[in-house]
Short mmCIF file of C-alpha atoms in Angstrom, two decimals:
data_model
loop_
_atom_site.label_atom_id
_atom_site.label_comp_id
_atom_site.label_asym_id
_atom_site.label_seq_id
_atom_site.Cartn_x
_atom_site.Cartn_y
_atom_site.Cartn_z
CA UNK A 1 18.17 75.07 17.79
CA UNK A 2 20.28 76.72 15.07
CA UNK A 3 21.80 78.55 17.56
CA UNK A 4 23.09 75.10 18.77
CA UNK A 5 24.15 73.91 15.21
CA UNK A 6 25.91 77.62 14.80
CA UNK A 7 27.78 76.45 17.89
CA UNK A 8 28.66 73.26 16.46
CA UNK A 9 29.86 74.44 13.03
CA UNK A 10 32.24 77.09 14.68
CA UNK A 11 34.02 74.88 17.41
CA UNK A 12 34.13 72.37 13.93
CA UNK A 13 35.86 74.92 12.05
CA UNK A 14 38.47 75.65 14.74
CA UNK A 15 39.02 71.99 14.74
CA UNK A 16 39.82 71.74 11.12
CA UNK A 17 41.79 74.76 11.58
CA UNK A 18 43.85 73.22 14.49
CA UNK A 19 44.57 70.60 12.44
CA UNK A 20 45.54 71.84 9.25
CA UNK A 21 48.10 73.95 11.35
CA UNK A 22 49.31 70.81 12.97
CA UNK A 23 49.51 68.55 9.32
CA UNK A 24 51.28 71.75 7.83
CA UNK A 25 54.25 72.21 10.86
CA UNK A 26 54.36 67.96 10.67
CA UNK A 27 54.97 68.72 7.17
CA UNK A 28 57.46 71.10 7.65
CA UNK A 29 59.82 69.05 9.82
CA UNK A 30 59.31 66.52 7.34
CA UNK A 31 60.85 68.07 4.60
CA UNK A 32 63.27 69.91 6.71
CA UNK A 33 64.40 66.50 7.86
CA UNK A 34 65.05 64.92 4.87
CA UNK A 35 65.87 67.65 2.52
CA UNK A 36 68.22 70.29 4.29
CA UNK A 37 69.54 68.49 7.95
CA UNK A 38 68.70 66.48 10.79
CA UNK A 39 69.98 65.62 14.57
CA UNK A 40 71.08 61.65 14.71
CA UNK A 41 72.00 60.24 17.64
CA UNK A 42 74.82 57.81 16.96
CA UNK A 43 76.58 55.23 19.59
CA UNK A 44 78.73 52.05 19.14
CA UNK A 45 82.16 51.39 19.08
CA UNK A 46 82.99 51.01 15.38
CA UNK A 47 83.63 54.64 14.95
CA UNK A 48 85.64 55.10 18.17
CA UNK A 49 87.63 57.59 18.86
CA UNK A 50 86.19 59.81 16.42
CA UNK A 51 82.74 58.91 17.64
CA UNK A 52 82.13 58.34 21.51
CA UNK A 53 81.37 54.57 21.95
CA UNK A 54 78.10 56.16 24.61
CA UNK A 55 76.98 58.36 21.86
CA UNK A 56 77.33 61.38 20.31
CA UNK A 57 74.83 63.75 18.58
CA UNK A 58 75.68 64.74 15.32
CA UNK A 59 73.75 67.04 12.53
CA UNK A 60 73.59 65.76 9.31
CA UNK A 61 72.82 67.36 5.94
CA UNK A 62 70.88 66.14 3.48
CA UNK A 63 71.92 67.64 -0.03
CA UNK A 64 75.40 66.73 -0.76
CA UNK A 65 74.35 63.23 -1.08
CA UNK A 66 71.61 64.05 -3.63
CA UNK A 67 74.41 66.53 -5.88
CA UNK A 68 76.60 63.15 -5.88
CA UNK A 69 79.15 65.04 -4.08
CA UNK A 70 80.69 62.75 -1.27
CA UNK A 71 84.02 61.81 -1.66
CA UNK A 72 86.93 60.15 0.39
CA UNK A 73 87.09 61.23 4.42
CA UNK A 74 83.02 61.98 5.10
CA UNK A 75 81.64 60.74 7.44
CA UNK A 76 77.89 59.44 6.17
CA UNK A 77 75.24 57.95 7.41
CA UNK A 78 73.99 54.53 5.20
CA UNK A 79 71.34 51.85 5.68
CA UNK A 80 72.78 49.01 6.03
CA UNK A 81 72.68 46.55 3.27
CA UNK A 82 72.47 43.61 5.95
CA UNK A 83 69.47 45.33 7.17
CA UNK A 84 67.45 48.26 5.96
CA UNK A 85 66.23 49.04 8.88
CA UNK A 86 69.51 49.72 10.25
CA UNK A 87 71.22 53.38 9.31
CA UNK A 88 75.10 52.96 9.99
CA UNK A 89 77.42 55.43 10.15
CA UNK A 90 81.23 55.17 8.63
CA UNK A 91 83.65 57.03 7.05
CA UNK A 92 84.16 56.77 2.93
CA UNK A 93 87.47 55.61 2.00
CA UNK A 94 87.52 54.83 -1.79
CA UNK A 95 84.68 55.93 -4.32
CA UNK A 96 84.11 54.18 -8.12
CA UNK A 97 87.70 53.06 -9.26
CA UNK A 98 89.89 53.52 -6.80
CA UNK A 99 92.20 50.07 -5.77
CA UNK A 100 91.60 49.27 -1.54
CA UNK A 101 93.84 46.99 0.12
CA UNK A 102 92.09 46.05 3.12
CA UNK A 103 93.09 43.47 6.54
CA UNK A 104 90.39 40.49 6.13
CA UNK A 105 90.91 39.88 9.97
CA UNK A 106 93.16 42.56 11.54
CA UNK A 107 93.03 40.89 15.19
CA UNK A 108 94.14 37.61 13.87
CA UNK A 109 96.40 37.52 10.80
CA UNK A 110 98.19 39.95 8.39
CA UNK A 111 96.40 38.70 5.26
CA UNK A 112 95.74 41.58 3.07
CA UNK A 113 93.51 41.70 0.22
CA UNK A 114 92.57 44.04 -3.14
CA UNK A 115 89.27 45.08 -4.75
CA UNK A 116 88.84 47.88 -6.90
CA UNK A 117 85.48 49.48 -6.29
CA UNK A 118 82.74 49.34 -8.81
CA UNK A 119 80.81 51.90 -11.02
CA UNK A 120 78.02 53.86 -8.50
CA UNK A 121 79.82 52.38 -5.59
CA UNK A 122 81.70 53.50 -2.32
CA UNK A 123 83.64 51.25 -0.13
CA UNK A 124 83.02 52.47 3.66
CA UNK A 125 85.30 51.61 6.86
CA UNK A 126 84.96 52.03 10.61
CA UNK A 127 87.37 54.36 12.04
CA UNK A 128 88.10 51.70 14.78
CA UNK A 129 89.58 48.83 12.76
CA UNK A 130 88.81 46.22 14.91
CA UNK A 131 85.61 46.71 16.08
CA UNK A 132 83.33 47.60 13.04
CA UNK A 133 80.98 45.88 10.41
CA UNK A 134 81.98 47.60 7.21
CA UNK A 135 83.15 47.02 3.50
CA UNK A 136 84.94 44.34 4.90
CA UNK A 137 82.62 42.14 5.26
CA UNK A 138 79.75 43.05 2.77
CA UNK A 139 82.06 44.91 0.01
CA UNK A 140 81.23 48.21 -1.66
CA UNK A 141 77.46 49.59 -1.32
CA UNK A 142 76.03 51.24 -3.98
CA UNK A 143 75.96 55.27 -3.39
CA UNK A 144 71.59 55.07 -3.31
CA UNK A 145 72.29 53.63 0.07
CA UNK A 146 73.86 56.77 1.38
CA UNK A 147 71.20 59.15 3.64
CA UNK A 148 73.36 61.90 4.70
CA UNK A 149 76.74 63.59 5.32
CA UNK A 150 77.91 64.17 8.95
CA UNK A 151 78.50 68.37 9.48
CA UNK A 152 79.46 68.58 12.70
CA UNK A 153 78.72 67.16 16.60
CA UNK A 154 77.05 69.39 18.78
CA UNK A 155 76.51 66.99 21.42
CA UNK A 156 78.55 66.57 24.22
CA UNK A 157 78.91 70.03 24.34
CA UNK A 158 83.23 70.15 25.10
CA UNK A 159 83.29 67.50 21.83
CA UNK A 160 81.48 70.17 19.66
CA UNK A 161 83.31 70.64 16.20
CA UNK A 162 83.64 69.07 12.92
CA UNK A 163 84.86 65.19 12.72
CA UNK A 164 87.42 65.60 10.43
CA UNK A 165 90.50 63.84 10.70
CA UNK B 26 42.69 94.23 1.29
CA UNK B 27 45.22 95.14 -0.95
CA UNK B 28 47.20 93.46 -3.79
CA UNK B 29 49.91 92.72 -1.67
CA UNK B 30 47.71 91.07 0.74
CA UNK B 31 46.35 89.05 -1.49
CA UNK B 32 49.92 87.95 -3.25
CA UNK B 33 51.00 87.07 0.09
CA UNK B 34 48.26 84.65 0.91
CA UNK B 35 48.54 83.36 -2.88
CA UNK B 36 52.22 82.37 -1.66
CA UNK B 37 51.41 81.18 1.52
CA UNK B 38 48.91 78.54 0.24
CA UNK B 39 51.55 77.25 -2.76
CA UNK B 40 54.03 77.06 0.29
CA UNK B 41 51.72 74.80 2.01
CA UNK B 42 50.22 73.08 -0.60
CA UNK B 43 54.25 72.14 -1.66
CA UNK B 44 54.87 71.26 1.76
CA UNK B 45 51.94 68.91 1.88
CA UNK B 46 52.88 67.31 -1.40
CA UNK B 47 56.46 66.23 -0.84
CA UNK B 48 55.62 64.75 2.47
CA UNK B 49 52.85 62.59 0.93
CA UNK B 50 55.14 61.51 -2.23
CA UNK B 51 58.01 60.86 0.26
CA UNK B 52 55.86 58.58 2.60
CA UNK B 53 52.92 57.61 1.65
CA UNK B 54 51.72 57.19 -1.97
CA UNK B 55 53.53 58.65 -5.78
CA UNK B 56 53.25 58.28 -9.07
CA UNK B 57 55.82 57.08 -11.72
CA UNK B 58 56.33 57.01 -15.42
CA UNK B 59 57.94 53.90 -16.90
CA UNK B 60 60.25 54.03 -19.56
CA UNK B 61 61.79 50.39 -21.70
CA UNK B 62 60.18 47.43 -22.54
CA UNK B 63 61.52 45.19 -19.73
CA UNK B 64 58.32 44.62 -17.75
CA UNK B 65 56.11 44.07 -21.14
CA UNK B 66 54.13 42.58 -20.73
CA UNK B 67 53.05 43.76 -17.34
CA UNK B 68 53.42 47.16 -18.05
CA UNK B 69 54.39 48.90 -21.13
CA UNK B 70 53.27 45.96 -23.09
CA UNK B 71 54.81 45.51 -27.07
CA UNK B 72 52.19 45.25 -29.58
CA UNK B 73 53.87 42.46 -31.73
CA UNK B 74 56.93 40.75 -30.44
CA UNK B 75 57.94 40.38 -34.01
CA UNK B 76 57.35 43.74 -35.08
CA UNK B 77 60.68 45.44 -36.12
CA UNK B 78 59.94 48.43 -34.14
CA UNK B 79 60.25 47.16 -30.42
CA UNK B 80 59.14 50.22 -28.63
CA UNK B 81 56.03 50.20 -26.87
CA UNK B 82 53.07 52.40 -27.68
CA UNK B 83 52.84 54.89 -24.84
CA UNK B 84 54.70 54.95 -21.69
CA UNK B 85 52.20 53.78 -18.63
CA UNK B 86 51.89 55.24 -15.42
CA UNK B 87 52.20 53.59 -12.29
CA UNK B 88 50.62 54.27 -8.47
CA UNK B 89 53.76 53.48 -6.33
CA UNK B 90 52.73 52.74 -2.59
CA UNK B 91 55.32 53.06 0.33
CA UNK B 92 53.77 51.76 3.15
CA UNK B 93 55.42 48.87 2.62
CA UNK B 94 58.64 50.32 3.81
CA UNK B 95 58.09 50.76 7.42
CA UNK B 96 58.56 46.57 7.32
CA UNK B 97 60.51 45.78 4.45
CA UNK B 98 57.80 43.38 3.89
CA UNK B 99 57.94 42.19 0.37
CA UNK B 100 56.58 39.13 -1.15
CA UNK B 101 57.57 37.08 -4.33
CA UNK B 102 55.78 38.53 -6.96
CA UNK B 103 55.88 41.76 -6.24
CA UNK B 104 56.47 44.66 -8.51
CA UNK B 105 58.79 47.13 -7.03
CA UNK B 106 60.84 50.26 -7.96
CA UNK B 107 64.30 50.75 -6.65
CA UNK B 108 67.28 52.92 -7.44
CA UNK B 109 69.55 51.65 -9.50
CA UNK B 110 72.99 50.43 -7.75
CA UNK B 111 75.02 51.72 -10.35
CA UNK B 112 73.30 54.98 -10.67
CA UNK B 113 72.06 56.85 -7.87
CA UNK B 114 70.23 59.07 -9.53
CA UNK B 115 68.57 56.28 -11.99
CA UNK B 116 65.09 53.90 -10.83
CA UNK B 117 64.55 50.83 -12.15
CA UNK B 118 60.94 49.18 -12.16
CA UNK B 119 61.49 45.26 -12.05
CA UNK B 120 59.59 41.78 -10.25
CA UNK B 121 60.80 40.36 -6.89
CA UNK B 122 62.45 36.88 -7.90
CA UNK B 123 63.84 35.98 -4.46
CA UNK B 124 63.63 37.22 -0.96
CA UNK B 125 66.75 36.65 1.65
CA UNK B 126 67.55 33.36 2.14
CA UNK B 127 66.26 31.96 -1.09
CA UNK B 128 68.13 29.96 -3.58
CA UNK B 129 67.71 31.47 -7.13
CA UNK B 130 68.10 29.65 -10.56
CA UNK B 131 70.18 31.67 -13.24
CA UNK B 132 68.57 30.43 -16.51
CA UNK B 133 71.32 31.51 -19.01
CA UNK B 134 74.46 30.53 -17.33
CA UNK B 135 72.80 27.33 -15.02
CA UNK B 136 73.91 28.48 -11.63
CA UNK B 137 72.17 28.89 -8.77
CA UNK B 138 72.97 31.53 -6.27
CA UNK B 139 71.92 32.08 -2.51
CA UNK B 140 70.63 35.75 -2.01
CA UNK B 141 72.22 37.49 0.57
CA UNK B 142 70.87 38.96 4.22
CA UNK B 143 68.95 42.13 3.51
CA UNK B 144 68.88 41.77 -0.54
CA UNK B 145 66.69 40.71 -2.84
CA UNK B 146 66.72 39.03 -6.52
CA UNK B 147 64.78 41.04 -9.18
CA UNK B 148 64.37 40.19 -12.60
CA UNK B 149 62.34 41.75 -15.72
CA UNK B 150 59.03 40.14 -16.81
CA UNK B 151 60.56 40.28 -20.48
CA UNK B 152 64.16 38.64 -19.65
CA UNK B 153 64.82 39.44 -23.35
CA UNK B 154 65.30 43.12 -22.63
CA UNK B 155 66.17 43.72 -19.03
CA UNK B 156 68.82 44.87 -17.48
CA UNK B 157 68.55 43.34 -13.92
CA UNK B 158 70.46 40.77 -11.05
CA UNK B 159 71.25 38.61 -13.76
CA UNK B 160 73.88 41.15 -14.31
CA UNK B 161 73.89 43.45 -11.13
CA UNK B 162 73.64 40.72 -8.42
CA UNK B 163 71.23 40.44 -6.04
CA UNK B 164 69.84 44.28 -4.88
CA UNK B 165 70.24 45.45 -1.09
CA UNK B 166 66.37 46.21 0.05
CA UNK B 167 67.45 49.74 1.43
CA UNK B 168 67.77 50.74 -2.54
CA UNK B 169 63.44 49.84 -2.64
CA UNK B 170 61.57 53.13 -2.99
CA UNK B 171 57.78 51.08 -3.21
CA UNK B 172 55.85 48.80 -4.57
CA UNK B 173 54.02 48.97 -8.00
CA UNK B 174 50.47 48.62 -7.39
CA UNK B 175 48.26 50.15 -10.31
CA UNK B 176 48.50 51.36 -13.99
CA UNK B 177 46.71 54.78 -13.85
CA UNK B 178 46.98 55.74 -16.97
CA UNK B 179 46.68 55.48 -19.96
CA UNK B 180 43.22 55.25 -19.37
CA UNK B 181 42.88 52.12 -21.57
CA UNK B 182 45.58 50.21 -19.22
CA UNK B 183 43.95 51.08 -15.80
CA UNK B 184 44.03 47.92 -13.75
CA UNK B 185 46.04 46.29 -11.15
CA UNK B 186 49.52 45.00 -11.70
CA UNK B 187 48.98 41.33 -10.50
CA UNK B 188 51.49 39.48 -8.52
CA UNK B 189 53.07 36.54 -10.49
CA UNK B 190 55.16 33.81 -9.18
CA UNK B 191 57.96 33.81 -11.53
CA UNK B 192 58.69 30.97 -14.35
CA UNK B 193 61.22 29.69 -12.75
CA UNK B 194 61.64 27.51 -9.58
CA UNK B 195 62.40 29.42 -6.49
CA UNK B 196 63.55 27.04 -3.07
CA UNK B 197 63.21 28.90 0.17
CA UNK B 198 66.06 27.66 1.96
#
């Protein structure tokens, strides 16, 4: 009988081993993933041509967002303020009090209008003009929306590089 | 086994143990200290309103659950902390007013305002001292970091932090 129950406790013990293992590696990708970098995948035209409209792979890092230091030409990844379940990507353009001059409707008119971007905020554009849901339609986001700075694509292979301008 | 051994186990564990502790304050469950009177009296609750020193007692602490953001499923009432849209590195601990779609009455200047897709309206429980959408706007729901459920200590204050409905009329469109 207590040979049985010896049995029992050992194969138990594995088990909790196994497991703790397992909860300390989830763990680890955890914290890799939202503290250093992480692979997105990222389609859709509104970045196009920098950004394949069949998608791309991209790493992003996860610290220079947190330091406060993303400025004019990143590329970042933001939820979306229309939905927060949504993570967009788009390139800065202006940060707190700088003047844009933005096209309301660039397919359609010339009409041209100025904000100056507030305190904690960044105004964020589309790299393809015409096809992309950006600042222009729900104005500057505030800089707590911001999850991550685009380093470089690795995926396609041939399109590997930074995405610079 | 020798010193070094033993050092080296030492720093695995704290590894672990660190490891283990972000991931749960990131996702699942944290703790927060709350600083102002603009939730009293909810939480940090004045003694006498009249008293000429209007600093609460002790700061509370809060249990801050984040289940609630796989969903973004909030409800009116709800106590929530968010980061401040002005200051990233700032969080703000304030009531759910109004949920997308709703119509919200502005008290002081006798407006009412539609809150956007994706936002919310969130307001102070003590409108006398708060600094909230009656002067940010209404707050995109990305900027939520979880809801306020308990007081946990001091130990005198331990209880739940009950949902209210506010004081003033709320019209879901």
């Amino acid at each position: 009988m207590s040979l049985i129950t010896a049995r029992w406790m050992s194969i138990a013990k594995e088990a909790v081993d196994r497991a703790a293992i397992v909860a300390r590696f989830l763990c680890l990708l955890h914290v890799a993933d939202t503290y250093l970098c992480s692979p997105t995948l990222v389609y859709g035209p509104s970045m196009f041509p920098t950004i394949n409209i069949t998608g791309d792979i991209l790493i992003a890092e996860r610290v220079s967002h947190r330091l406060g230091k993303v400025g004019p030409g990143d590329v970042v990844l933001v939820k979306s303020p229309v939905n927060p379940r949504k993570t967009l990507t788009k390139r800065i353009i202006g940060v707190e009090g700088d003047r844009i001059i933005f096209q309301v409707d660039p397919v359609n008119s010339d009409r041209c209008q100025r904000v100056v971007v507030p305190k904690g905020h960044v105004w964020i554009q589309g790299d393809n003009t015409y096809a992309s849901n950006d600042s222009r339609h729900f104005g500057p986001i505030p800089r707590g929306l911001i999850q991550g700075k685009v380093l470089c694509r690795v995926w396609p292979p041939e399109g590997f590089g930074s995405l610079s301008h | 086994m020798s010193a070094r051994n033993l050092l080296w186990d030492a720093a695995k564990k704290c590894f672990a143990i660190g490891l283990i502790g972000i991931t749960v304050r990131d996702r699942y469950v944290s703790i927060a200290a709350v600083r102002g009177a603009s939730m009293s009296p909810s939480l940090n609750p004045l003694v006498d309103e009249a008293s000429s020193s209007r600093r609460p007692i002790s700061d509370d602490y809060v249990f801050v659950e984040k289940f609630c953001l796989e969903k973004y499923g909030f409800s009116h009432g709800d106590v929530v902390i968010f980061t401040s849209p002005t200051d990233h590195k700032e969080r703000h601990i304030k009531r759910i007013i109004g949920l997308p779609g709703d119509w919200v009455g502005i008290s002081h200047i006798d407006d009412v305002i539609r809150v956007p897709e994706g936002h919310c309206w969130v307001e102070g429980d003590n409108l006398a001292s708060s600094f909230d959408s009656r002067s940010l706007g209404p707050i995109p729901l990305g900027l939520v970091r979880g809801r306020v459920t308990h007081v946990v200590w001091p130990p005198s204050r331990i209880g739940r932090v009950e949902r209210k409905i506010g004081h003033q009329s709320v019209h879901s469109y």
